mmCIF file of C-alpha atoms in Angstrom:
data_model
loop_
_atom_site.group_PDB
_atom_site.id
_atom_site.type_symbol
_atom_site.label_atom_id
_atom_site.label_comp_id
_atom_site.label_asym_id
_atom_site.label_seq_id
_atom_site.Cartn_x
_atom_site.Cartn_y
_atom_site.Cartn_z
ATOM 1 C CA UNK A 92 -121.997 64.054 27.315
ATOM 2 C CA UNK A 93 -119.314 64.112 25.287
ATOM 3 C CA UNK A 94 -115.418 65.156 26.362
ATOM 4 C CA UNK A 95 -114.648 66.654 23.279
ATOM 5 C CA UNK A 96 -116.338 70.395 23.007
ATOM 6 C CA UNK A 97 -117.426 69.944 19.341
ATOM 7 C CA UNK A 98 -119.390 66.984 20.079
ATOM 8 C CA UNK A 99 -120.240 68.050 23.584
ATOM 9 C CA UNK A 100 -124.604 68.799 23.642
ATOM 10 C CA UNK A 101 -124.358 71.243 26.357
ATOM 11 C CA UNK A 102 -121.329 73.474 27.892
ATOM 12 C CA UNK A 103 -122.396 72.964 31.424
ATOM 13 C CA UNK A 104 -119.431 70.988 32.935
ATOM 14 C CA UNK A 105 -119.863 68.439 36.100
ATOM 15 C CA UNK A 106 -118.605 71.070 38.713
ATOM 16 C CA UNK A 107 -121.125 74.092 37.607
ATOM 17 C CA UNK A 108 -123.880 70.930 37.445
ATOM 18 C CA UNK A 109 -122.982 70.325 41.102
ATOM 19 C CA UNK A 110 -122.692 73.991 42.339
ATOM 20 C CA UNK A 111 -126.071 74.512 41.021
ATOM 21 C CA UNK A 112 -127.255 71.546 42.898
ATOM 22 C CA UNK A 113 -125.712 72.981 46.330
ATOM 23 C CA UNK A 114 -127.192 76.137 45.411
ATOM 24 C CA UNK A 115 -130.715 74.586 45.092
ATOM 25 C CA UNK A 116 -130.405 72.172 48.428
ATOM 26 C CA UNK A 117 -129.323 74.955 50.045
ATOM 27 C CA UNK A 118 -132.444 77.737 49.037
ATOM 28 C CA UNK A 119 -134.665 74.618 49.330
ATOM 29 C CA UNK A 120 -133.287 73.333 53.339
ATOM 30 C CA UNK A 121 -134.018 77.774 54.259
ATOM 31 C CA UNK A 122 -137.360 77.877 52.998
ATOM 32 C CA UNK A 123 -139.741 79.938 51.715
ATOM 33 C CA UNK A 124 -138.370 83.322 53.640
ATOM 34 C CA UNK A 125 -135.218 81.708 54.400
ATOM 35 C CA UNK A 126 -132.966 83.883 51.936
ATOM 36 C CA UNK A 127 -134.609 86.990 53.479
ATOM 37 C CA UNK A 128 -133.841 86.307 56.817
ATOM 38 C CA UNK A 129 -130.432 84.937 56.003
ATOM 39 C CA UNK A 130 -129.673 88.508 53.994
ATOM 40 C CA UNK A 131 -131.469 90.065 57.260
ATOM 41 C CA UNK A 132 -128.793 88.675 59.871
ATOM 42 C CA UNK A 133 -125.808 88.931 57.530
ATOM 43 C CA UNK A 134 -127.135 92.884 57.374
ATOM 44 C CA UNK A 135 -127.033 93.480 60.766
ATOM 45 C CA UNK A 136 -124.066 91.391 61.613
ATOM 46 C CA UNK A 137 -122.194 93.589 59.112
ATOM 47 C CA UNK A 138 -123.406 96.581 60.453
ATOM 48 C CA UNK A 139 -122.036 94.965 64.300
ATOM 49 C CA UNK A 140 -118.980 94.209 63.210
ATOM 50 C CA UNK A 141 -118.094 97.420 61.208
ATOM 51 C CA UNK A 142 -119.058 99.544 64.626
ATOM 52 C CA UNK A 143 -117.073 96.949 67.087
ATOM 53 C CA UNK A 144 -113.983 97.515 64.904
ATOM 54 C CA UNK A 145 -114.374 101.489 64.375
ATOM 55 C CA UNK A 146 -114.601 101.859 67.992
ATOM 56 C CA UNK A 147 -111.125 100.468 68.177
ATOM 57 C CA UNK A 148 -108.044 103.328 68.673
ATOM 58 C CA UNK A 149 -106.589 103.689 65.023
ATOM 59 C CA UNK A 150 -109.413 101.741 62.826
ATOM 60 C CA UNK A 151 -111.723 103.528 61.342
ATOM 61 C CA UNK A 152 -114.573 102.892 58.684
ATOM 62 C CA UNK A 153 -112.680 104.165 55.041
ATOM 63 C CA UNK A 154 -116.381 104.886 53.167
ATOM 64 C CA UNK A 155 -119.254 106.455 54.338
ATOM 65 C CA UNK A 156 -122.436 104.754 52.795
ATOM 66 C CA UNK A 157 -123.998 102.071 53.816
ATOM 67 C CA UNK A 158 -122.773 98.571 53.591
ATOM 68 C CA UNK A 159 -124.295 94.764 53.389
ATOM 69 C CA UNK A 160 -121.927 92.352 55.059
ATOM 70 C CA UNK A 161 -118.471 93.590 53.571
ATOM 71 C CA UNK A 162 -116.926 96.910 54.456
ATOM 72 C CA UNK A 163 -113.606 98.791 54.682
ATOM 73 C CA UNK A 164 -111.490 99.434 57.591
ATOM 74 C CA UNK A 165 -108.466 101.958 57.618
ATOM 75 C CA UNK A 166 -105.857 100.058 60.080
ATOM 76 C CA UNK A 167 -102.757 101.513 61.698
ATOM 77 C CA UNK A 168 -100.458 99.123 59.918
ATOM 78 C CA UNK A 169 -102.736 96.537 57.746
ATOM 79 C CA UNK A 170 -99.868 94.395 56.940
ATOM 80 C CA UNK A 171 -98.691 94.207 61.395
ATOM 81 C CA UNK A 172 -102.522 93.914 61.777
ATOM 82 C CA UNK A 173 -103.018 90.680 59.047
ATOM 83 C CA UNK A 174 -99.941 89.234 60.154
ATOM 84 C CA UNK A 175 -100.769 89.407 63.651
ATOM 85 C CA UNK A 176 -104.340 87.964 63.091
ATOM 86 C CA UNK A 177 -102.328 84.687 60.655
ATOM 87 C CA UNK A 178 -100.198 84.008 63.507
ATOM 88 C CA UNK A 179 -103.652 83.399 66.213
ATOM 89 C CA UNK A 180 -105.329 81.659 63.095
ATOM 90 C CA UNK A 181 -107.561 83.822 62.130
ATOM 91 C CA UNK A 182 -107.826 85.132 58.329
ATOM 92 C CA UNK A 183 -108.823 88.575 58.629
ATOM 93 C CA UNK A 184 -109.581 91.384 56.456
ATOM 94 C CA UNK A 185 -107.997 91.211 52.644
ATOM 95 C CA UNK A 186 -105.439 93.645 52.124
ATOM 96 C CA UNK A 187 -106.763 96.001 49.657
ATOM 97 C CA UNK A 188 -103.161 97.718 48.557
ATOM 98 C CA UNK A 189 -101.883 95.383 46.129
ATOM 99 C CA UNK A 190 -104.950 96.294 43.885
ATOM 100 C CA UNK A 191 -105.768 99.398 44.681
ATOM 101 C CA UNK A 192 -102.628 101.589 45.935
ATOM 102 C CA UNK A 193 -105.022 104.655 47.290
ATOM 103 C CA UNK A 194 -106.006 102.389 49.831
ATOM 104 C CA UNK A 195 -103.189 101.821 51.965
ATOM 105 C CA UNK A 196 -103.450 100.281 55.196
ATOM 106 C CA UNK A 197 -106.917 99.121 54.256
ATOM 107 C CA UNK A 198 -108.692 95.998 54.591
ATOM 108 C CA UNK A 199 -111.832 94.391 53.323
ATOM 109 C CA UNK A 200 -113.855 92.717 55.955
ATOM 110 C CA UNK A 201 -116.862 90.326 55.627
ATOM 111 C CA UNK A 202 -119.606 88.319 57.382
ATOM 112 C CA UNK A 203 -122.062 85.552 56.933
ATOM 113 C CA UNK A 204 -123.804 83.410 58.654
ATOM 114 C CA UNK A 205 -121.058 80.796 59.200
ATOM 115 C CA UNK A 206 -119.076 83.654 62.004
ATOM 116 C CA UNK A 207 -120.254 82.993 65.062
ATOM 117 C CA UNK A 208 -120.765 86.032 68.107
ATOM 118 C CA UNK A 209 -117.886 84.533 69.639
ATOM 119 C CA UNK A 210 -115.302 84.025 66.476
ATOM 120 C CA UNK A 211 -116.309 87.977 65.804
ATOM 121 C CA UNK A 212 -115.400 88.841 69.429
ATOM 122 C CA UNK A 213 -112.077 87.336 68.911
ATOM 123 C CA UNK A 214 -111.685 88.962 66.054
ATOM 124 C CA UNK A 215 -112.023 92.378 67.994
ATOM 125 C CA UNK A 216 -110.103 91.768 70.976
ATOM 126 C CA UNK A 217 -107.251 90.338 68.674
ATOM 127 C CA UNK A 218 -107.748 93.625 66.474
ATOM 128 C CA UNK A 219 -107.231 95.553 70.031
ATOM 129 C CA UNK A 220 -104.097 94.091 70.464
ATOM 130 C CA UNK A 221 -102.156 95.456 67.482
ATOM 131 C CA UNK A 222 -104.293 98.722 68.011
#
């Protein structure tokens, strides 16, 4: 493989050769109906997470379909709320404002596998502090 791009034989660089090969350990280490399962509990922990945090006085779910693992919360004060959540070291929700000015006091939320119960019950009691 050659540095140079005109005498380069493929365009696949090192970093999208070693991606691909995380992405292919990974798949291969969940198994046959691994992926399914995995999309399965990130589903449902999605849906958990979304009704934990609309229950809470001032948050409330900004769209009314239905949702995989991310989904949008209307906060009382976003920026308090994200702040708040930095300074017990947890990185909530992205602030949705500064690209889309409609939603105001929004923020994006999302789970996977890697959040524990317990790290997403922090997440709500901290949330019910600034509520």
């Amino acid at each position: 493989q050659h540095i140079r791009r005109e005498k380069a034989t493929s365009n696949i660089c090192t970093n999208e050769g070693l991606c691909m090969l995380a992405t292919a350990t990974y798949l291969s280490w969940l198994g046959g109906n691994g992926l399914q399962k995995l999309s399965e509990k990130n589903f449902e922990r999605g849906q958990h997470l979304e009704k934990q945090i609309s229950k809470l006085s001032g948050f409330s779910k900004m769209f009314s379909g239905v949702h995989f693992n991310e989904f949008v919360i209307h906060c009382p004060d976003a920026k308090k709320v994200h702040t708040h959540l930095l300074q017990q070291g947890i990185q909530g929700g992205l602030l949705l404002e500064q690209w889309y000015p409609a939603l105001k006091d929004c923020m994006l939320f999302g789970v996977t596998e890697a959040h524990s119960e317990e790290s997403m019950t922090q997440l709500v009691s901290l949330l019910k502090e600034v509520s």
